[in-house]
Coordinates of C-alpha atoms and ligand atoms in Angstrom, one line a residue:
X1 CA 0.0 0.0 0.0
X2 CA 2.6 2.3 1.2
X3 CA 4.8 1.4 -1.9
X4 CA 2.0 1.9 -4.2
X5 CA 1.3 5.8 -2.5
X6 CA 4.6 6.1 -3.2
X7 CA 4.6 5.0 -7.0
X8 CA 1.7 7.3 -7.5
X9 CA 3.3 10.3 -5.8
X10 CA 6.8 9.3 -8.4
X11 CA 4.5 9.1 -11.5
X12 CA 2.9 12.5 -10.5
X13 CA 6.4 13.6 -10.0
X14 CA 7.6 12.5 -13.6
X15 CA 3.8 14.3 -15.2
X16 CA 5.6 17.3 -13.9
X17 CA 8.9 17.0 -14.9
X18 CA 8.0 16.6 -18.3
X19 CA 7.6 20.0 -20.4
X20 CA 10.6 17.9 -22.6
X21 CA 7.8 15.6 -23.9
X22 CA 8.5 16.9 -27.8
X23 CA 11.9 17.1 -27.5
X24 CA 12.7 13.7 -28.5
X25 CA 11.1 10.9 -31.1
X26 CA 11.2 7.4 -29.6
X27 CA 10.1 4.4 -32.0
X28 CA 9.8 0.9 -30.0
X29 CA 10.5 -2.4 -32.4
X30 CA 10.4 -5.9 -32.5
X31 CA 13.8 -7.0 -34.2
X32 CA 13.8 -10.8 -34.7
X33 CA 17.7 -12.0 -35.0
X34 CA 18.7 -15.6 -35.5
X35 CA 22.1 -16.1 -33.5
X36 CA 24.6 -18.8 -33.0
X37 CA 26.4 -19.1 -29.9
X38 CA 28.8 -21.3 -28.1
X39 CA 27.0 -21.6 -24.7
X40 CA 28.2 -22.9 -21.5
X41 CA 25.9 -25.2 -19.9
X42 CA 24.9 -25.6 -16.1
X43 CA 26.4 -28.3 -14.7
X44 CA 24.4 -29.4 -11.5
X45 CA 20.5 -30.8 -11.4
X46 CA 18.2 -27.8 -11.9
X47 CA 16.6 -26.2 -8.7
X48 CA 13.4 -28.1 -7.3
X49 CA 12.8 -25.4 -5.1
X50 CA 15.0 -22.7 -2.5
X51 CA 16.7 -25.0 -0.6
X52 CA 18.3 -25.8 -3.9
X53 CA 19.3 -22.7 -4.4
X54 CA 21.0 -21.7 -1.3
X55 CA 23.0 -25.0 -1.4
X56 CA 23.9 -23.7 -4.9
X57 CA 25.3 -20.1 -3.3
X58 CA 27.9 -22.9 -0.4
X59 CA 29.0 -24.4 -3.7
X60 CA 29.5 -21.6 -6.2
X61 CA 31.5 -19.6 -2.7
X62 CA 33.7 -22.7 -1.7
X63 CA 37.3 -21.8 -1.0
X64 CA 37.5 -25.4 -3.0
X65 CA 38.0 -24.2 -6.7
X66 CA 37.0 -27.8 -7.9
X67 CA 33.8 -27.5 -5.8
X68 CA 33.0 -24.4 -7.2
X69 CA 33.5 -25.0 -10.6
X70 CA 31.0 -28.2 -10.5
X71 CA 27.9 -25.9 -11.0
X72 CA 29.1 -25.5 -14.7
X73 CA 29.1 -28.8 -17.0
X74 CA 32.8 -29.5 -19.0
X75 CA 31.5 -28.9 -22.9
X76 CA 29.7 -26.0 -24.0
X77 CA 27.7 -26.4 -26.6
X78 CA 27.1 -24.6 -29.5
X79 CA 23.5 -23.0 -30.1
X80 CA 21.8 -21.4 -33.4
X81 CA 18.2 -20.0 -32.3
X82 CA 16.0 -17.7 -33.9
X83 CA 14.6 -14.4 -31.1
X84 CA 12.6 -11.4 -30.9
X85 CA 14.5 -8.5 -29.2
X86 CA 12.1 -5.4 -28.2
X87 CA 13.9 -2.1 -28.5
X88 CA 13.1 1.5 -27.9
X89 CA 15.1 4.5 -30.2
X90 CA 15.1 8.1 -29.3
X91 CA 16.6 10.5 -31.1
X92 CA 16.4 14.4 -30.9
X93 CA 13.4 16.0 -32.0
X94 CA 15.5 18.7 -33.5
X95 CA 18.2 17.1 -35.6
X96 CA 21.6 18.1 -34.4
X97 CA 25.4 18.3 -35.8
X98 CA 25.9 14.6 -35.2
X99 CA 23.9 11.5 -35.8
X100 CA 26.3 9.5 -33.2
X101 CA 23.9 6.4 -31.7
X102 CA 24.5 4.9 -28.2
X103 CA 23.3 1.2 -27.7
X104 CA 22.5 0.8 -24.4
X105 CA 22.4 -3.0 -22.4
X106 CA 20.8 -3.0 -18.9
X107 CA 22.7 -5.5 -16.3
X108 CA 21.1 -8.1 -14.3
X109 CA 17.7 -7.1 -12.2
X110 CA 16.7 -4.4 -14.3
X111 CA 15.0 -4.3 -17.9
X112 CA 15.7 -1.5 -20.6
X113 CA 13.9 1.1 -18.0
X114 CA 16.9 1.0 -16.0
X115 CA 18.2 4.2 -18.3
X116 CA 14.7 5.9 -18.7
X117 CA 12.7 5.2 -15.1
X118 CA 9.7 6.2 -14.3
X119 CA 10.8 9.1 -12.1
X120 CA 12.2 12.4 -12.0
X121 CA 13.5 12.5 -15.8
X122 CA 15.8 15.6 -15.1
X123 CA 17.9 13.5 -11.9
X124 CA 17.5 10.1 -13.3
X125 CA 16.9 9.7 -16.8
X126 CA 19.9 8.9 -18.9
X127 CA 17.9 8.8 -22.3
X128 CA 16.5 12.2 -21.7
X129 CA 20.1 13.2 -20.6
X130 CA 22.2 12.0 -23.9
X131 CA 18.8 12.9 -25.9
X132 CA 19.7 16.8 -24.5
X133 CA 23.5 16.4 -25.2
X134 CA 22.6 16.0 -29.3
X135 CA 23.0 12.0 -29.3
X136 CA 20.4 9.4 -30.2
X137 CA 19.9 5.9 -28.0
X138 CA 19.1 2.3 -28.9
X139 CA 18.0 0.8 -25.6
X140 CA 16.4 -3.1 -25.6
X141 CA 15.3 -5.9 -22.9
X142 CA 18.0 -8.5 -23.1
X143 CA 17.0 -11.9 -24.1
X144 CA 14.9 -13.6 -21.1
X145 CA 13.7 -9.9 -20.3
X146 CA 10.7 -7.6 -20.2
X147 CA 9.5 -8.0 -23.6
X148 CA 11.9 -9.9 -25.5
X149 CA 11.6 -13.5 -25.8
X150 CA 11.5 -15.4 -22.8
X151 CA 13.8 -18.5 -22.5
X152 CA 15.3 -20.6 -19.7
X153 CA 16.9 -19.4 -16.8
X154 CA 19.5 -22.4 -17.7
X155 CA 20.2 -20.7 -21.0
X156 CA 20.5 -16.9 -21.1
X157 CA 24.1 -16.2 -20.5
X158 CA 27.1 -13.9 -21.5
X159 CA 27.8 -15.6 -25.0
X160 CA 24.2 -15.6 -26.0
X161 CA 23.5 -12.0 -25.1
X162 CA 26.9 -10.9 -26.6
X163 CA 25.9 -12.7 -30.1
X164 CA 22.5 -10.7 -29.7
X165 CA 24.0 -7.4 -28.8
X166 CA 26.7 -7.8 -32.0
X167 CA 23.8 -8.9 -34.7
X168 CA 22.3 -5.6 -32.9
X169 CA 24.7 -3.6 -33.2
X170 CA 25.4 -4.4 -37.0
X171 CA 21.6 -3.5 -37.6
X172 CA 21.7 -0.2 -36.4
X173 CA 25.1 0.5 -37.9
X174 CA 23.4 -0.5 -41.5
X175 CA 20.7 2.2 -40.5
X176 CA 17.4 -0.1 -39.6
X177 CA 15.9 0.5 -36.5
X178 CA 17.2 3.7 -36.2
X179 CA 13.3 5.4 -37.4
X180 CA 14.5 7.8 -40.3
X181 CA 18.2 8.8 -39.3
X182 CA 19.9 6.7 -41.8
X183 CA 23.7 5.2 -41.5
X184 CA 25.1 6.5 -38.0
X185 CA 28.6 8.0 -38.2
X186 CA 29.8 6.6 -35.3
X187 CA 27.9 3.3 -32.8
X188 CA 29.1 3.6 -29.2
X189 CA 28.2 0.6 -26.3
X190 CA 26.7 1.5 -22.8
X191 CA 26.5 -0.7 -20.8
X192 CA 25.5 -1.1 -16.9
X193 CA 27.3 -4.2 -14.8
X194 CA 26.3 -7.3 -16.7
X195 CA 25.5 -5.2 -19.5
X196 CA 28.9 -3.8 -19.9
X197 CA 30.7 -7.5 -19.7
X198 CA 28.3 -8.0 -22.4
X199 CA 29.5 -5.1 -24.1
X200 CA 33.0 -5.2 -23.5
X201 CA 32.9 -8.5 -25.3
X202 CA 31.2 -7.4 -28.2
X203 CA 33.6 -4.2 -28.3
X204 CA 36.5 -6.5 -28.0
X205 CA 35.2 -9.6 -30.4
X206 CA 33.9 -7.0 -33.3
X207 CA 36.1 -3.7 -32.7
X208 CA 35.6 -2.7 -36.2
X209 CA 31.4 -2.2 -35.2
X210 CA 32.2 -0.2 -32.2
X211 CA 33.7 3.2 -32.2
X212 CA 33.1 4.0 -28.6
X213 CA 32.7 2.0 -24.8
X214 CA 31.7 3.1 -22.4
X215 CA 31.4 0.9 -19.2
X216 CA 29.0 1.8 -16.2
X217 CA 28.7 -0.1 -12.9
X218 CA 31.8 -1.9 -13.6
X219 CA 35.6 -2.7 -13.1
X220 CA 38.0 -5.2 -14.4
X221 CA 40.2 -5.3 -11.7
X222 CA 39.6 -8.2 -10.3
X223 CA 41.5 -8.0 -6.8
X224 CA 38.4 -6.5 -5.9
X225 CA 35.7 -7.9 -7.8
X226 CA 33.0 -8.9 -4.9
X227 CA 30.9 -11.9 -6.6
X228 CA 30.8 -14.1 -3.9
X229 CA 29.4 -10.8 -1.5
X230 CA 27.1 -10.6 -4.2
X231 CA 25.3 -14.2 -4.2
X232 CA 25.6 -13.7 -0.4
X233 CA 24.1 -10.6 0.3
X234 CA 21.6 -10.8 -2.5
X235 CA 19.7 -13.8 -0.3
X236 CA 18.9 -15.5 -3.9
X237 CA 15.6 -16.9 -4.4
X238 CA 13.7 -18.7 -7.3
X239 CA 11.2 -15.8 -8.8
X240 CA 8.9 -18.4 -9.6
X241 CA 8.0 -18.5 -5.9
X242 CA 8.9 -15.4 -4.7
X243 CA 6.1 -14.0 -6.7
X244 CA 3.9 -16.7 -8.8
X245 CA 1.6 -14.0 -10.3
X246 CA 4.1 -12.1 -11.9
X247 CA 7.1 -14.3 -12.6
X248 CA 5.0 -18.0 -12.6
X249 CA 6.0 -18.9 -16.4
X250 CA 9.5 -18.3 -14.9
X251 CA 11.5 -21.7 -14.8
X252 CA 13.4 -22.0 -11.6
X253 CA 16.6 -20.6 -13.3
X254 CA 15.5 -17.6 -12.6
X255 CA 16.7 -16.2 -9.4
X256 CA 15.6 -12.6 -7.8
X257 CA 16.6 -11.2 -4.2
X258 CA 14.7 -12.0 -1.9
X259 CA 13.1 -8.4 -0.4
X260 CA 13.9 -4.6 -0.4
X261 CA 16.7 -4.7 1.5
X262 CA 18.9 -7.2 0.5
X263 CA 18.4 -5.2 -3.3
X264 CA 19.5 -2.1 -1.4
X265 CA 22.6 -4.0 0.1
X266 CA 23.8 -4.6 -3.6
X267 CA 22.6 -2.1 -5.8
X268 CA 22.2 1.4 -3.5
X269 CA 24.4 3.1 -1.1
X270 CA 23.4 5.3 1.9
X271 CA 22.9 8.3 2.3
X272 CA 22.6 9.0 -1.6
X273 CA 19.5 7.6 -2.9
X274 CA 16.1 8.3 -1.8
X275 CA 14.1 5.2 -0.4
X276 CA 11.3 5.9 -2.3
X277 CA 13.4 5.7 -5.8
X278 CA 14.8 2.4 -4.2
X279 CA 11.2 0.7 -3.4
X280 CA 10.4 2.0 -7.0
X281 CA 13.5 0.0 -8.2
X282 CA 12.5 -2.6 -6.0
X283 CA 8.9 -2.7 -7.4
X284 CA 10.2 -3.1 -11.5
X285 CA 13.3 -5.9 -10.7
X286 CA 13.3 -8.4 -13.3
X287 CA 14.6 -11.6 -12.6
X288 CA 17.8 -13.0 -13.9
X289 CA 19.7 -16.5 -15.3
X290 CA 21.5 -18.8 -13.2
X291 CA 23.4 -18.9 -16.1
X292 CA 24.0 -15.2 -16.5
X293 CA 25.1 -15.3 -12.6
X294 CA 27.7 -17.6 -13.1
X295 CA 29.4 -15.4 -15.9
X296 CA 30.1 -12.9 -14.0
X297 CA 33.9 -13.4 -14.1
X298 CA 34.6 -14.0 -18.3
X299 CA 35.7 -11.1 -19.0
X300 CA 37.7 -11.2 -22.6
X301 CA 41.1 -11.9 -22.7
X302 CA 43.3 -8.5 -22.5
X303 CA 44.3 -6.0 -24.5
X304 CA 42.0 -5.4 -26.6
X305 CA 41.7 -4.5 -30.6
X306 CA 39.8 -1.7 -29.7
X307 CA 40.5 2.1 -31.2
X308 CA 38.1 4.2 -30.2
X309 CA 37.6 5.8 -26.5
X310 CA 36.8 3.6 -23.4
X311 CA 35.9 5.0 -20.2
X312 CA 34.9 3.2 -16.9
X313 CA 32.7 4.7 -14.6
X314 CA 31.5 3.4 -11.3
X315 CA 29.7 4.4 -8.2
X316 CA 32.6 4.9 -6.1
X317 CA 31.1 2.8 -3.4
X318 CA 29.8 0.1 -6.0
X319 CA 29.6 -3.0 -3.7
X320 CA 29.5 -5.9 -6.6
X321 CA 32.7 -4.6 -8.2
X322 CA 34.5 -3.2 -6.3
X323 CA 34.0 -4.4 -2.8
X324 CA 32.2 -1.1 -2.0
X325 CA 35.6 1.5 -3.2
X326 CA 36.5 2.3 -6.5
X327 CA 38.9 4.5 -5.9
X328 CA 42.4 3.7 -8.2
X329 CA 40.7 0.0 -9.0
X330 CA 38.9 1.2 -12.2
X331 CA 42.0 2.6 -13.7
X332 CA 44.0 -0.4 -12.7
X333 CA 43.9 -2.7 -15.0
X334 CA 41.7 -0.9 -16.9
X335 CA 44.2 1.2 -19.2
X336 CA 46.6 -1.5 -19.6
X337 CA 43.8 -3.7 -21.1
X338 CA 42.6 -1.3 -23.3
X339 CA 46.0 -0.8 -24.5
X340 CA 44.9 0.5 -27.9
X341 CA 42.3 2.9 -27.7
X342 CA 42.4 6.6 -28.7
X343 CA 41.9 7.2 -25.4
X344 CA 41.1 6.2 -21.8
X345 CA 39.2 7.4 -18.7
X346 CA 38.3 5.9 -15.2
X347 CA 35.9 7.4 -13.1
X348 CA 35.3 6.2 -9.2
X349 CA 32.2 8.7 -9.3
X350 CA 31.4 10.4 -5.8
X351 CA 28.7 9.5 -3.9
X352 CA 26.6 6.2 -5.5
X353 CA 26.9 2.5 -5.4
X354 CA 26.5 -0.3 -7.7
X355 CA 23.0 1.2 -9.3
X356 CA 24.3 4.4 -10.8
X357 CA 21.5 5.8 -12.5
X358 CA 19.4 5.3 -9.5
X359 CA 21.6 7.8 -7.4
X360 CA 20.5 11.6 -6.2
X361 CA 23.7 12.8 -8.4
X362 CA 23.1 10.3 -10.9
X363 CA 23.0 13.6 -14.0
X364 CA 26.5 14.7 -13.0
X365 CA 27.9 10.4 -14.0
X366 CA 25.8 11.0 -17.5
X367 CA 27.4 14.5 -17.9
X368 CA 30.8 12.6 -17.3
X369 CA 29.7 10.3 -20.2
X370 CA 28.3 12.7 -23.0
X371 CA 31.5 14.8 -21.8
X372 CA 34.4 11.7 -22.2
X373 CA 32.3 11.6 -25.6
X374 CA 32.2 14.8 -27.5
X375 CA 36.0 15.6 -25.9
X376 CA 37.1 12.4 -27.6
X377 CA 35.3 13.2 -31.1
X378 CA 31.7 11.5 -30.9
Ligands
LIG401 C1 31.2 -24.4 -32.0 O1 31.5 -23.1 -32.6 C2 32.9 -22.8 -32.6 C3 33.0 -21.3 -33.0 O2 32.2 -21.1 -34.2 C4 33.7 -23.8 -33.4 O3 35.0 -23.4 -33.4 C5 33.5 -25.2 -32.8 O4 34.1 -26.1 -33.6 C6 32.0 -25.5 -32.7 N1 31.9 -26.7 -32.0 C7 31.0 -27.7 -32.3 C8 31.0 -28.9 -31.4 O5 30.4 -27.7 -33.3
LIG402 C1 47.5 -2.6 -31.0 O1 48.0 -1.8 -32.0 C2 49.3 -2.2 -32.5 C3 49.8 -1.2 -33.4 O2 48.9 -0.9 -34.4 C4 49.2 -3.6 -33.1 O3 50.5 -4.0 -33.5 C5 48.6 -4.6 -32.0 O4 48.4 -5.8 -32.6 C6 47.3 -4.0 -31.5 N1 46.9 -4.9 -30.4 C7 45.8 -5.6 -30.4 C8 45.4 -6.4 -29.2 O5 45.0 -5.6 -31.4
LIG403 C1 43.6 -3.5 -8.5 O1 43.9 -2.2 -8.1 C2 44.9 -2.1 -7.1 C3 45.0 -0.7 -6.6 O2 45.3 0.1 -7.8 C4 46.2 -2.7 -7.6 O3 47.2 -2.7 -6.6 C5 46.0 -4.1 -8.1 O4 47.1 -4.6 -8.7 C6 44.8 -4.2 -9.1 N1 44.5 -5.5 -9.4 C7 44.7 -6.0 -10.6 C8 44.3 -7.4 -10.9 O5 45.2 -5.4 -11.6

């Protein structure tokens, strides 16, 4: 009840906020792509129900590298499937100097509204932000998500989503989806957490599509990479049964945390978000893979092909990646693995955690990006 007072006092919020309505053109699509991918596979029986799954976190967090790497099966396999991806594009309703497009992938708990919430657009909107700043954005549900097609929770994973994100990234670059701009001069990949391993790899297995990166909620150094305090701290549960009405197709690969708080522990840090803008987050959380989980640590093998600018920007206190302090991590081995790009900036970003965008300062982290951008030529 009280969250829902709240959701209607944030929607009245955004009615307000929006004199901006005209000054951008948004076009949703369905895009179906047919993708091969060489998938891993999950190696243990699938979950019956949550005792399962916290056995699962013991295993995956044993000091015992051979017990932890039982939960993934020795061969991958490889997969061709045919999906529907649902995508949103905005571009400027005034047609600026540059028709440079971002592609945006959301990371795991969040659907495409992660970078265009229903709230405040001015603090917390990223789409309005970059829309403002003269750039257009492609922003789309990752497979298993929101509207795109739904598949096991044993399936979705970084090699799937990575082949998905490349097939989209070549579309837009041929100028489809893009509603009437034509050929972009220059593609660059956003992505948040999850979203960004899947767009580091598709930067560093196709540099010649990409001419930008830009990695949000992130951080390669792994010294300080915090997954196991993740699966801990999240208090994993199958969605299925955390909430049968809304996630009941859901097979039991798809895991969610189990209330408000352990979603704040991960994703928010005190005193810099507002509680209502964290039950709101709380309220649109969209279950994740199994599979996607157990990713988290394949990044690419460094340096990269890359040319164009990277950047790195994190919530200084971002608690999945960095162990809750940024500081000199993201720069460390950042620059070394993108050894040949143009150029190269890490940003610990002052007062936020591991959900950027969902931050009181959250507009001063996009101002970072669309600056990094246009100072590096895009
Ligand atoms: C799977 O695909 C990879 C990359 O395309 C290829 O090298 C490999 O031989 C394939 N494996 C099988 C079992 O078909
Ligand atoms: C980086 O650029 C140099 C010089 O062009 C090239 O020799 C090298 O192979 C590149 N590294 C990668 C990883 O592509
Ligand atoms: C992570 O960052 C710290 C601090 O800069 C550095 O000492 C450490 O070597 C880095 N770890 C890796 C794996 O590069």
């Amino acid at each position: 009840m009280k969250v829902a007072l709240l959701l209607a006092a944030a929607a009245a919020l955004t009615a307000r906020a929006c004199p901006t309505e005209n000054f951008k053109i948004c076009e949703d699509y369905t895009i179906p792509v047919t993708t091969t991918s060489n998938n891993l596979a999950f190696g243990l029986s699938e979950f019956q129900n949550n005792f399962d799954v916290s056995d699962f976190v013991d295993t995956i967090t044993s000091r015992d590298p051979s017990t932890a790497s039982s939960v993934l099966a020795a061969e991958r396999q490889n997969l061709t499937a045919n999906y529907d991806i649902s995508a949103t594009f905005c571009k400027p309703a005034k047609p600026g100097k540059k028709n440079t497009v971002l592609i945006a992938t959301h990371g795991l708990n969040f659907d495409r509204s992660y970078w265009d919430p229903d709230l405040d657009k001015v603090t917390y909107s990223f789409v309005d932000w970059v829309i403002s700043q003269g750039y257009s954005i492609f922003y789309y549900d990752r497979l298993g998500v929101g509207k795109s097609s739904q598949v096991s929770g044993y399936v979705a994973q970084l090699a799937n989503q990575v082949a998905i994100a490349t097939e989209l990234t070549r579309l837009v670059k041929s100028g489809l989806y893009v509603a009437d701009s034509g050929r972009p001069d220059a593609v660059v990949l956003v992505g948040h957490s999850f979203g960004s391993l899947v767009t580091l790899t598709t930067a560093a297995e196709s540099p010649e599509l990409v001419e930008g990166v830009v990695l949000t909620g992130f951080s390669l150094n792994s010294t300080y990479q915090n997954h196991n305090g993740f699966v801990e701290a999240v208090g994993l549960r199958v969605a299925a049964e955390q909430d049968p009405e809304k996630w009941g197709h859901l097979d039991t690969g798809y895991l969610t945390p189990v209330d408000l708080y352990a979603n704040v522990g991960s994703f928010f840090k005190a005193p810099d978000y507002s509680h209502e803008v964290a039950m709101y987050a709380d309220s649109v959380k969209t279950p994740f893979a199994v599979t996607e989980l157990l990713d988290d640590k394949n990044v690419p093998s460094p340096p990269y092909a890359f040319k164009g600018p990277a950047m790195i920007i994190s919530g200084k206190y971002d608690f999945i990646f960095c162990t809750s302090d940024c500081d000199d991590v993201l720069e460390n081995p950042g620059r070394k693995y993108f050894a040949n790009a143009s150029a190269f900036k890490a940003v610990s970003y002052p007062g936020a955690g591991h959900g950027l965008n969902l931050h009181l300062n959250a507009a001063g982290s996009f101002k970072e990006i669309t600056d990094f951008l246009g100072d590096n030529g895009l």
